[in-house]
Amino acid sequence: MSAEPDGPEDRLRRFATIWSRAVFPVTSTSLTRPEFEELLLPLARRLRVALLARAFDAEEGRAVGAALVRVHCTDPEALSRALDCVEAYLVLYCGEDGPQEELRLRSSRLQHAMAAGFAQALRERTLGEQEAIARAALQAQGVVAQALHASEARFRAVFEGAAIGIGIADLDGNVLQVNGALQRMFGGGEGAFRARNVKDWTHAEDAPQVWKLYDELVRGEREHYHVEKAFYRPDGTVLWTNLTVSLLRDADGRPQYQLALMEDTTERRLLNLRLRYEATHDALTGLPNRTLFFERLEKVLAAGEGQRFGLCYLDLDGFKTINDSLGHAAGDRLLVEVADRLQSCATAPGEMVARLGGDEFVALTTGPNARHEVDELAARIMNALLAPVRIEGRELTVRGSIGIVEGAAGERSAAEVLRSADITMYRAKSAGGNRFELADPEADARAITRHGLTTALPAALERGEFFIEYQPLVHLGDGSVRGAEALVRWLHPQHGVLGPDRFIPLAEHTGLIVPLGRWVLEQSVRQARDWCERYGDGAPLRINVNLSPCQLTHPGLVQDTVDILERAGVTPQALCLEVTESALIGADDDLLKPLRRLAEMGVDIALDDFGTGYSNLANLRRLPVSVLKLDRSFTQSMQQFPADPVDLKIVEGIVSLAHSLDLAVTVEGVETGAQAEQLRILGCDTAQGWYYARPGPLERLHQLALVDATG
């Protein structure tokens, strides 16, 4: 046996040799095979460059396909053999040491590009030949007797040498003459054509207008027409063509003959069908992909009155964990198994399963009973996922969350239906997963509103749509105003004034809580400075600002606070930062370190919502807090007299414990005078609530402080 080529150029030359030997026998050329190989060598080099390039360029493949036409490889068999060579030998001889799977995929894409370039170049060449033939045919009619012989000679040369099929018939449809290319297309001799009439060449897939156009042409009402038409060959196979039929008139302008030009498009059509399949089906599972699913859904939704649909949107629970722990290969095998199971669930007429991407699948059912059928389909899917999947010696449990949308056609667009299904699926996942939920228009509206608020948050901060209201903190002993809690509001252009419960969780989820919290702190500290200027440095007014858990973990918290205080010229004692009890449960020293630094500077730290987090009271000693804000749930029973004795004892114990630890106690949610009096007797230090004032603008707080100062 001969040795393998040593270097890349030797291997490239070997590939070009194999290519030329395969294609040369079906190529119309006067060159010898070695000369033909030299023509293919630069094309092989272009394929190798495209195969190994960092970024895939389909244009290189199309250029190579077009070049094959230019070197007279116009026979469909030549293209087929060229593609077979590229598929079998390009990676072997030109792939070097690259990743084989990726190189084979790129080789496949190069084959598609070559076929597309070949088809385009052949079409352009064919159209040029058609034009030349048409001119020759018209010239063949000749109105000048002395030019008739020359015209007929030119027509004969084009007629016999053309690569496309040409046939001439009279106006009754009797075939008079066909060239060799047309005979090769149909696989029969000229005698077989003369025995048939044009009108006999019907096909089941003929468009209705094909024979209408034909009748108009033979009546002289039309000069030509162009259609895509199928023909049956004598062996029963189908020939697809681009057919152009022209009317030939005599010297007096009367219709005389019909001229048919046929381009064989069978291979191109099969290639287009293959490319269409690949473009509309998932490469991993073989299921219809998002593109094909949307086409089907849009057709269903565009159906007439009475048509109903049901859609199941499935997302696997915990799929990322499988990918991360076992690898993507195992994840892919799991997806294939899930796809097979889903396919077995949707076998009835009008049902379809598709993969949208990742671990998301959809199942569609249609019909007048879709409301009942979609529930059964969801139940079948959940049952199909129960059995474990065995992968790499492991049994994996598969679970999924399904969102179901059902309705009548014509009420919503495909995008709206899928959005509703997606929202509903996430609602099922939030409820614990491994279940299905039915779409709820009100829940959809809330989710869409939340999404709208989330996306509008960054611009809202830039446009200054946020503002602050203040709720006074009142000393229970003498009724004086000791400060206020800053409460941020959002003046939304469409939804009006929104409280923090509507947007703070969204800001925390997106990370915008950090710049928003910094803005609230800046505005509040500036207000504290104004109070000092209005009431004197000795005024006991203090501003309380809430900190979210995200802000606590932000590395710039301490420095931002210091910078804001220094720029405003405010002492740290004028600021109190409120942190919820739940945020500090089990907090380690790293989390408490910034709070300790702020407390050492003189900033008060308040433990907000105390009593809701079930924290160990003994842990209070290690927290850098100076204020306990007692949650309103402890004091609601005190709004009426007499209060619940148990609640009184609990609050009395908390106050006693707090004071023994040198902590002040603030009570939230005070709404009646009886409640305020009970809390004063129990020893609480300050309070806030509607009994004193609702959160409001700055001027109302000034008025309360002024009354306190003059009273």
XYZ file of C-alpha atoms in Angstrom:
711
model
C 0.000 0.000 0.000
C 1.166 3.543 -0.692
C 2.017 5.860 2.195
C -0.314 8.659 3.293
C 0.614 12.168 2.025
C 3.110 13.895 4.307
C 2.197 17.595 4.335
C -1.039 19.621 4.026
C -0.352 20.409 0.346
C 0.157 16.727 -0.445
C -3.109 15.866 1.290
C -4.841 18.705 -0.558
C -3.474 17.403 -3.879
C -4.758 13.910 -3.005
C -8.228 15.333 -2.311
C -8.196 17.194 -5.650
C -7.159 13.974 -7.423
C -10.031 11.995 -5.895
C -12.437 14.808 -6.786
C -11.292 15.011 -10.425
C -11.515 11.234 -10.897
C -15.089 11.243 -9.608
C -16.356 14.219 -11.598
C -14.338 14.062 -14.842
C -16.349 11.190 -16.454
C -19.589 13.268 -16.294
C -18.021 16.609 -17.322
C -18.273 18.035 -20.849
C -14.717 19.290 -21.405
C -11.903 18.967 -23.906
C -9.308 18.905 -21.132
C -7.450 15.806 -20.035
C -8.111 14.546 -16.521
C -4.752 15.894 -15.132
C -5.555 19.276 -16.703
C -9.031 19.138 -15.170
C -7.466 18.270 -11.801
C -5.392 21.473 -11.988
C -8.657 23.419 -12.390
C -10.112 21.770 -9.273
C -6.994 22.283 -7.110
C -7.649 25.998 -6.285
C -11.295 25.114 -5.576
C -10.155 22.408 -3.152
C -7.861 24.956 -1.502
C -10.788 27.357 -1.027
C -12.800 24.564 0.590
C -9.942 23.765 2.976
C -9.609 27.441 3.970
C -13.382 27.678 4.572
C -13.314 24.415 6.573
C -10.554 25.643 8.906
C -11.507 29.341 9.102
C -12.253 30.839 12.531
C -15.681 32.069 11.341
C -17.732 30.061 8.850
C -18.305 31.823 5.503
C -20.984 30.211 3.335
C -19.958 32.498 0.455
C -16.826 30.384 -0.092
C -18.957 27.282 -0.611
C -21.311 29.123 -2.977
C -18.304 30.431 -4.943
C -16.934 26.897 -5.352
C -20.352 25.650 -6.518
C -20.549 28.473 -9.085
C -16.998 27.702 -10.257
C -18.019 24.116 -11.051
C -20.545 25.458 -13.554
C -17.888 27.680 -15.106
C -15.627 24.661 -15.707
C -18.563 22.889 -17.444
C -19.549 20.555 -14.591
C -23.198 21.215 -15.422
C -24.522 17.689 -15.292
C -26.559 17.069 -12.069
C -24.522 13.887 -11.607
C -21.374 16.031 -11.478
C -22.797 18.030 -8.556
C -23.899 14.870 -6.769
C -20.439 13.306 -7.135
C -18.713 16.521 -6.040
C -20.839 16.717 -2.895
C -20.180 13.031 -2.166
C -16.419 13.670 -2.398
C -16.597 16.667 -0.097
C -18.669 14.696 2.401
C -16.367 11.680 2.373
C -12.881 13.176 1.983
C -12.735 16.912 2.812
C -12.425 16.467 6.578
C -10.208 13.395 6.145
C -7.604 15.129 3.947
C -8.015 18.809 4.891
C -9.312 18.778 8.468
C -5.836 18.492 10.025
C -6.205 17.909 13.787
C -9.336 19.995 14.393
C -12.430 18.806 16.301
C -13.948 16.169 14.052
C -17.607 16.689 14.968
C -17.404 20.455 14.341
C -15.458 19.919 11.090
C -18.056 17.426 9.814
C -20.828 19.899 10.633
C -18.978 22.655 8.798
C -18.336 20.302 5.865
C -22.089 19.638 5.683
C -22.810 23.369 5.635
C -20.195 23.820 2.871
C -21.998 21.148 0.837
C -25.276 23.057 1.176
C -23.541 26.286 0.137
C -21.895 24.549 -2.865
C -25.264 23.206 -3.980
C -26.849 26.640 -3.650
C -24.013 28.300 -5.607
C -24.144 25.595 -8.257
C -27.919 25.965 -8.645
C -27.707 29.762 -8.864
C -24.899 29.719 -11.441
C -26.640 27.031 -13.477
C -29.856 29.028 -13.370
C -28.053 32.176 -14.585
C -26.389 30.197 -17.350
C -29.689 28.578 -18.274
C -31.494 31.912 -18.366
C -28.740 33.208 -20.657
C -29.158 30.191 -22.902
C -32.932 30.630 -22.831
C -32.536 34.201 -23.969
C -30.135 33.170 -26.710
C -32.472 30.379 -27.794
C -35.447 32.691 -27.796
C -33.567 35.164 -29.971
C -32.446 32.373 -32.263
C -35.975 31.009 -32.460
C -37.390 34.372 -33.366
C -34.629 34.977 -35.875
C -35.347 31.529 -37.330
C -38.681 32.819 -38.564
C -36.691 35.237 -40.770
C -38.626 37.776 -42.798
C -35.715 38.284 -45.193
C -35.276 35.366 -47.566
C -31.552 35.848 -48.104
C -30.880 35.561 -44.289
C -33.012 32.440 -43.800
C -30.210 29.923 -44.286
C -27.869 31.653 -41.811
C -30.646 32.021 -39.209
C -31.611 28.384 -39.474
C -27.969 27.356 -39.066
C -27.589 29.448 -35.931
C -30.842 28.114 -34.515
C -29.795 24.535 -35.246
C -26.481 25.025 -33.436
C -28.208 26.439 -30.357
C -31.038 23.912 -30.502
C -28.770 20.871 -30.591
C -26.030 22.138 -28.283
C -28.158 23.657 -25.528
C -27.946 22.159 -22.032
C -31.645 22.808 -21.452
C -34.490 20.888 -23.045
C -36.161 22.410 -26.127
C -39.288 21.219 -27.866
C -41.348 22.619 -30.773
C -45.005 21.747 -31.337
C -47.795 23.018 -33.517
C -50.810 24.823 -32.130
C -52.746 21.564 -31.820
C -50.146 20.235 -29.427
C -48.456 17.774 -31.794
C -44.727 17.549 -31.014
C -42.643 18.348 -34.078
C -39.113 18.361 -32.769
C -37.145 17.916 -29.507
C -33.443 18.292 -28.790
C -31.137 15.790 -27.139
C -31.205 17.524 -23.728
C -34.999 17.142 -23.528
C -34.765 13.501 -24.519
C -32.203 12.878 -21.756
C -34.448 14.604 -19.201
C -37.365 12.302 -19.971
C -35.272 9.244 -20.718
C -36.822 8.474 -24.099
C -36.117 8.888 -27.798
C -37.596 11.471 -30.158
C -40.131 8.932 -31.409
C -41.698 8.668 -27.975
C -42.270 12.431 -27.987
C -43.825 12.516 -31.444
C -46.333 9.879 -30.355
C -47.716 12.159 -27.630
C -49.671 15.388 -27.562
C -48.676 18.300 -25.307
C -52.084 18.144 -23.598
C -51.335 14.579 -22.467
C -48.561 15.788 -20.171
C -50.704 16.548 -17.160
C -49.587 16.000 -13.573
C -51.530 15.746 -10.335
C -49.662 18.750 -8.892
C -50.302 21.076 -11.838
C -51.426 24.500 -10.661
C -54.898 25.451 -11.954
C -53.540 28.309 -14.067
C -51.029 26.138 -16.002
C -53.483 24.924 -18.657
C -55.378 28.202 -18.658
C -52.153 29.963 -19.676
C -51.523 27.281 -22.308
C -54.954 27.779 -23.891
C -54.460 31.540 -24.004
C -51.092 31.084 -25.737
C -52.250 28.740 -28.495
C -55.203 31.089 -29.149
C -52.709 33.907 -29.733
C -53.863 35.867 -26.643
C -50.505 35.508 -24.909
C -46.939 35.608 -26.221
C -45.322 33.489 -23.513
C -45.654 32.226 -19.962
C -43.353 30.803 -17.306
C -44.380 28.208 -14.688
C -42.957 25.497 -12.454
C -44.333 22.190 -13.716
C -43.928 18.500 -12.982
C -43.944 15.732 -15.606
C -44.108 11.966 -15.371
C -41.197 10.144 -16.992
C -41.860 6.865 -18.826
C -40.504 4.943 -15.800
C -43.004 6.642 -13.485
C -40.561 8.964 -11.733
C -41.277 12.693 -11.548
C -39.357 15.363 -13.416
C -39.662 18.923 -12.020
C -38.921 21.754 -14.437
C -38.901 25.481 -14.880
C -40.996 25.659 -18.052
C -41.101 28.630 -20.420
C -43.487 28.375 -23.391
C -43.363 30.991 -26.160
C -45.601 31.572 -29.173
C -43.871 31.707 -32.574
C -45.648 33.673 -35.313
C -45.200 33.615 -39.077
C -44.111 36.540 -41.222
C -47.645 37.911 -41.193
C -47.898 37.745 -37.402
C -50.233 34.737 -37.284
C -49.595 32.102 -34.521
C -47.732 29.166 -36.023
C -45.732 27.152 -33.445
C -45.171 26.860 -29.719
C -41.649 26.649 -28.324
C -41.009 25.040 -24.921
C -37.802 25.549 -22.921
C -37.324 23.248 -19.920
C -34.775 23.459 -17.100
C -34.499 20.310 -14.945
C -34.972 21.464 -11.309
C -35.580 18.051 -9.732
C -32.302 17.922 -7.785
C -32.621 21.541 -6.720
C -36.169 20.935 -5.517
C -35.082 17.934 -3.457
C -32.245 19.993 -2.002
C -34.644 22.822 -1.147
C -36.966 20.355 0.562
C -34.040 19.020 2.573
C -32.911 22.523 3.533
C -36.486 23.452 4.432
C -36.703 20.421 6.713
C -33.435 21.319 8.419
C -34.588 24.935 8.849
C -37.872 23.919 10.480
C -36.814 20.965 12.650
C -34.662 20.701 15.744
C -31.315 19.094 14.942
C -31.061 17.277 18.289
C -34.543 15.794 18.749
C -35.968 15.873 15.217
C -39.069 17.677 16.511
C -40.504 20.719 14.735
C -38.691 23.833 15.934
C -39.917 27.294 16.952
C -40.240 28.450 13.322
C -42.472 25.589 12.201
C -44.484 25.696 15.435
C -45.264 29.386 14.977
C -46.324 28.758 11.377
C -48.707 26.036 12.535
C -50.043 28.082 15.462
C -50.654 31.116 13.265
C -52.640 28.965 10.808
C -54.721 27.553 13.648
C -55.404 31.007 15.078
C -56.349 32.303 11.633
C -58.942 29.533 11.166
C -62.637 30.313 10.917
C -65.176 30.696 13.665
C -65.687 27.627 15.833
C -62.053 26.488 15.722
C -60.486 26.092 19.175
C -56.966 25.317 20.289
C -55.169 24.119 23.403
C -51.472 24.618 24.110
C -49.184 23.054 26.732
C -45.920 24.903 27.425
C -43.465 22.538 29.191
C -40.229 23.456 30.955
C -38.205 20.736 32.698
C -37.592 21.259 36.417
C -33.934 21.206 37.462
C -32.544 20.595 33.977
C -29.630 22.986 34.562
C -28.511 20.868 37.506
C -28.299 17.803 35.248
C -26.265 19.726 32.676
C -23.930 21.111 35.331
C -23.406 17.813 37.140
C -23.380 15.220 34.327
C -22.404 17.378 31.358
C -24.183 18.595 28.258
C -23.934 15.237 26.484
C -26.061 13.654 29.209
C -28.410 16.637 29.073
C -28.822 16.170 25.322
C -29.645 12.485 25.741
C -32.228 13.410 28.341
C -33.814 15.930 25.963
C -33.990 13.292 23.205
C -35.721 10.869 25.576
C -38.180 13.552 26.701
C -38.883 14.450 23.069
C -39.669 10.810 22.264
C -42.060 10.586 25.199
C -43.812 13.814 24.247
C -44.142 12.625 20.668
C -45.916 9.501 21.898
C -48.368 11.688 23.846
C -49.498 13.734 20.835
C -50.545 11.267 18.132
C -54.163 12.285 17.549
C -55.153 14.343 14.472
C -54.557 18.044 15.069
C -51.882 17.455 17.742
C -48.281 18.571 17.402
C -45.171 18.630 19.609
C -42.250 21.027 19.084
C -39.055 22.048 20.844
C -38.716 25.790 21.307
C -35.135 25.607 22.558
C -33.184 24.503 25.623
C -35.467 22.407 27.813
C -38.677 24.089 26.635
C -41.266 22.136 24.629
C -44.802 22.867 23.436
C -47.691 20.594 22.561
C -50.612 21.856 20.482
C -54.068 20.366 20.015
C -56.953 21.686 17.929
C -60.622 20.968 17.479
C -64.009 21.860 18.956
C -63.237 19.882 22.148
C -59.802 21.427 22.697
C -60.705 22.562 26.218
C -61.106 18.955 27.371
C -58.393 17.522 25.130
C -55.656 19.894 26.273
C -56.235 18.867 29.906
C -55.922 15.215 28.905
C -52.818 16.014 26.847
C -51.180 17.727 29.846
C -52.046 14.739 32.055
C -50.525 12.331 29.494
C -47.346 14.402 29.391
C -47.019 14.449 33.176
C -47.565 10.665 33.274
C -45.029 10.147 30.489
C -42.386 11.954 32.540
C -42.897 9.780 35.626
C -40.644 6.909 34.574
C -36.938 7.574 35.333
C -34.505 8.013 32.445
C -31.380 5.841 32.558
C -28.281 7.716 31.358
C -24.658 6.676 31.911
C -25.639 4.128 34.522
C -27.762 6.626 36.460
C -31.510 6.790 36.816
C -32.600 10.417 36.416
C -35.969 11.604 37.638
C -37.661 13.891 35.134
C -40.156 16.486 36.257
C -41.745 19.368 34.404
C -43.910 22.439 34.854
C -46.652 23.065 32.294
C -48.590 26.205 31.465
C -51.890 25.573 29.635
C -53.636 28.071 27.361
C -56.965 27.253 25.705
C -59.207 29.431 23.607
C -60.980 30.215 20.377
C -59.173 31.033 17.150
C -58.963 34.666 16.147
C -58.989 36.157 19.643
C -55.222 36.448 20.168
C -52.021 36.457 18.140
C -49.506 33.603 18.279
C -47.071 35.753 20.275
C -49.776 36.608 22.836
C -50.769 32.948 23.229
C -47.182 31.850 23.767
C -46.535 34.696 26.216
C -49.580 33.672 28.251
C -48.418 30.038 28.240
C -44.914 31.086 29.306
C -46.260 33.192 32.183
C -48.530 30.345 33.295
C -45.677 27.839 33.144
C -43.542 30.013 35.421
C -46.507 30.307 37.781
C -46.574 26.483 37.966
C -42.811 26.428 38.537
C -43.092 29.053 41.311
C -45.742 26.892 42.991
C -43.200 24.086 43.387
C -43.035 22.598 39.892
C -44.042 19.117 38.725
C -47.554 20.357 37.995
C -49.616 22.179 35.394
C -51.567 25.409 35.710
C -54.316 26.938 33.584
C -53.823 30.406 32.164
C -55.483 33.197 34.138
C -55.969 36.540 32.319
C -55.700 38.461 35.582
C -52.463 36.684 36.551
C -51.140 37.331 33.026
C -51.968 41.016 33.375
C -50.172 41.213 36.724
C -47.108 39.460 35.318
C -47.071 41.732 32.262
C -47.405 44.763 34.520
C -44.519 43.519 36.676
C -42.409 43.018 33.586
C -43.316 46.488 32.342
C -42.397 48.035 35.682
C -39.125 46.095 35.752
C -38.060 47.310 32.315
C -39.163 50.889 33.097
C -37.233 51.143 36.383
C -33.828 52.289 35.012
C -35.340 55.028 32.844
C -37.655 56.095 35.685
C -34.660 56.806 37.922
C -32.971 58.801 35.148
C -36.160 60.801 34.464
C -36.680 61.642 38.132
C -40.012 59.837 38.512
C -39.266 58.840 42.120
C -40.056 61.050 45.104
C -39.976 60.698 48.886
C -42.729 61.002 51.470
C -41.986 61.314 55.156
C -43.787 59.796 58.153
C -42.947 61.423 61.484
C -41.432 59.569 64.432
C -43.073 60.820 67.623
C -41.717 60.545 71.165
C -44.348 58.776 73.286
C -43.294 60.563 76.471
C -43.823 64.181 75.419
C -45.406 63.863 71.964
C -42.538 65.693 70.252
C -41.452 64.962 66.670
C -38.038 63.300 66.832
C -37.582 62.655 63.118
C -39.157 60.875 60.185
C -38.892 57.743 58.092
C -38.180 58.342 54.403
C -40.523 56.294 52.182
C -39.849 56.250 48.439
C -42.701 56.464 45.924
C -42.813 56.112 42.132
C -44.926 58.516 40.085
C -45.487 56.224 37.114
C -46.728 57.878 33.881
C -49.469 55.250 33.383
C -50.102 53.691 36.787
C -49.918 56.806 38.950
C -48.294 56.784 42.397
C -46.890 53.329 43.294
C -45.902 52.303 46.813
C -42.603 50.540 47.554
C -44.302 47.142 47.741
C -44.957 47.416 43.970
C -41.413 48.133 42.822
C -38.823 47.541 45.579
C -38.860 43.704 45.063
C -38.384 44.317 41.333
C -35.513 46.706 41.995
C -33.885 44.121 44.275
C -34.285 41.420 41.630
C -32.645 43.554 38.917
C -29.939 45.102 41.109
C -31.337 48.618 40.585
C -31.994 48.807 44.331
C -28.370 49.915 44.843
C -28.522 53.145 42.755
C -32.125 53.739 43.862
C -31.178 53.296 47.527
C -28.218 55.639 47.060
C -30.564 58.267 45.579
C -33.008 57.898 48.506
C -30.123 58.257 50.970
C -28.849 61.410 49.210
C -32.284 63.024 49.187
C -32.973 62.096 52.809
C -29.623 63.324 54.102
C -30.129 66.593 52.242
C -33.466 66.875 54.025
C -31.779 66.221 57.363
C -29.440 69.135 56.617
C -32.437 71.389 55.902
C -33.957 70.428 59.257
C -30.746 71.291 61.054
C -30.650 74.673 59.330
C -34.309 75.353 60.152
C -34.408 74.188 63.779
C -30.774 74.565 64.801
C -27.972 72.075 65.282
C -29.399 71.069 68.633
C -32.652 69.842 67.136
C -33.219 66.142 67.853
C -34.650 65.493 64.348
C -33.325 62.364 62.679
C -33.995 60.793 59.281
C -34.617 57.029 58.979
C -33.716 55.329 55.680
C -34.435 51.668 54.809
C -31.656 49.394 53.580
C -32.457 46.308 51.483
C -30.507 43.020 51.817
C -28.881 43.749 48.429
C -27.544 47.067 49.708
C -26.122 45.365 52.804
C -23.904 43.151 50.647
C -22.826 45.960 48.315
C -19.117 46.711 48.880
C -19.609 50.467 48.517
C -22.231 50.868 51.267
C -19.985 52.414 53.913
C -18.049 54.672 51.547
C -21.231 55.861 49.802
C -22.786 56.725 53.178
C -19.684 58.608 54.310
C -19.471 60.550 51.037
C -23.162 61.507 51.118
C -22.940 62.727 54.740
C -19.782 64.726 54.070
C -21.139 66.362 50.903
C -24.295 67.417 52.748
C -22.371 68.544 55.840
C -24.523 66.369 58.114
C -23.298 64.511 61.189
C -23.775 60.729 61.286
C -26.007 61.138 64.357
C -28.718 62.634 62.114
C -29.071 59.364 60.195
C -30.671 56.045 61.130
C -30.473 53.073 58.750
C -33.264 50.511 59.077
C -32.498 46.840 58.352
C -35.181 44.133 58.486
C -34.790 41.416 61.071
C -35.042 38.700 58.378
C -31.995 40.159 56.598
C -29.835 39.697 59.699
C -30.985 36.235 60.815
C -27.880 34.078 60.863
C -25.743 36.959 59.554
C -22.015 36.273 59.726
C -19.310 38.748 60.668
C -18.649 39.710 57.032
C -22.236 40.879 56.636
C -22.259 42.697 59.977
C -18.887 44.389 59.423
C -20.187 47.361 57.353
C -23.035 47.911 59.837
C -20.541 47.924 62.721
C -18.376 50.489 60.928
C -21.394 52.732 60.370
C -22.486 52.326 63.991
C -18.977 53.221 65.197
C -19.202 56.423 63.130
C -22.385 57.406 64.979
C -25.041 56.240 62.523
C -27.962 54.582 64.334
C -28.925 51.094 63.112
C -32.570 50.061 63.612
C -33.752 46.462 63.474
C -36.989 46.791 61.454
C -40.031 44.456 61.618
C -38.705 42.943 64.836
C -40.643 39.861 65.866
C -41.394 38.546 62.350
C -38.106 36.751 61.706
C -38.079 34.364 64.669
C -34.535 35.379 65.533
C -32.939 34.368 68.791
C -33.278 37.273 71.240
C -29.862 36.419 72.606
C -28.375 37.308 69.216
C -29.348 40.939 69.743
C -26.204 41.402 71.792
C -23.938 40.771 68.811
C -25.871 42.952 66.375
C -24.698 46.574 65.988
C -28.221 47.959 66.453
C -29.414 50.767 68.716
C -33.149 50.700 67.919
C -35.753 47.931 67.774
C -38.749 48.677 65.552
C -41.516 46.455 66.873
C -43.707 44.977 64.152
C -47.317 46.157 64.137
C -48.632 42.602 64.536
C -47.731 42.778 68.262
C -49.748 45.921 68.915
C -52.870 45.619 66.749
C -54.931 44.358 69.690
C -54.091 47.575 71.579
C -56.113 49.727 69.217
C -59.121 49.091 71.476
C -59.333 49.234 75.248
C -58.774 46.976 77.097
C -55.940 45.297 75.160
C -55.213 41.575 75.046
C -53.293 40.815 78.266
C -51.047 38.299 76.472
C -49.978 40.903 73.907
C -49.318 43.380 76.715
C -47.050 40.899 78.466
C -45.161 40.106 75.226
C -44.575 43.764 74.382
C -43.643 44.547 77.996
C -41.066 41.744 77.940
C -39.565 42.889 74.625
C -39.333 46.505 75.823
C -37.716 45.424 79.086
C -35.183 43.260 77.231
C -34.414 46.008 74.732
C -33.860 48.650 77.437
C -31.616 46.268 79.363
C -29.480 46.104 76.185
C -29.544 49.930 75.823
C -31.816 49.689 72.784
C -34.593 52.186 72.074
C -37.977 50.784 71.032
C -40.027 52.224 68.164
C -43.510 50.930 67.370
C -44.999 50.943 63.876
C -48.655 51.095 62.872
C -50.078 53.203 65.729
C -53.621 54.123 64.686
C -55.547 55.085 67.830
C -55.009 57.164 70.954
C -55.722 54.143 73.181
C -52.969 52.245 71.399
C -50.503 55.123 71.841
C -51.312 55.417 75.551
C -50.885 51.689 76.177
C -47.496 51.754 74.426
C -46.398 54.783 76.468
C -47.310 52.991 79.692
C -45.350 49.929 78.557
C -42.270 52.108 78.126
C -41.936 52.282 74.330
C -39.820 55.229 73.262
C -41.119 56.413 69.877
C -43.946 55.540 67.533
C -45.196 56.192 64.036
C -48.521 55.569 62.350
C -51.674 57.122 60.986
C -52.692 58.298 64.454
C -49.955 60.928 64.166
C -49.733 61.411 60.399
C -49.772 59.490 57.194
C -46.666 59.598 54.991
C -46.758 62.881 53.150
C -44.835 65.777 51.685
C -42.161 67.695 53.500
C -44.313 70.697 54.401
C -46.674 68.601 56.513
C -43.722 67.369 58.528
C -42.493 70.954 58.959
C -45.908 71.921 60.265
C -45.874 69.091 62.826
C -42.366 70.008 63.925
C -43.340 73.701 64.171
C -46.385 72.891 66.319
C -44.149 70.784 68.550
C -41.543 73.578 68.833
C -44.097 76.289 69.658
C -46.301 74.068 71.804
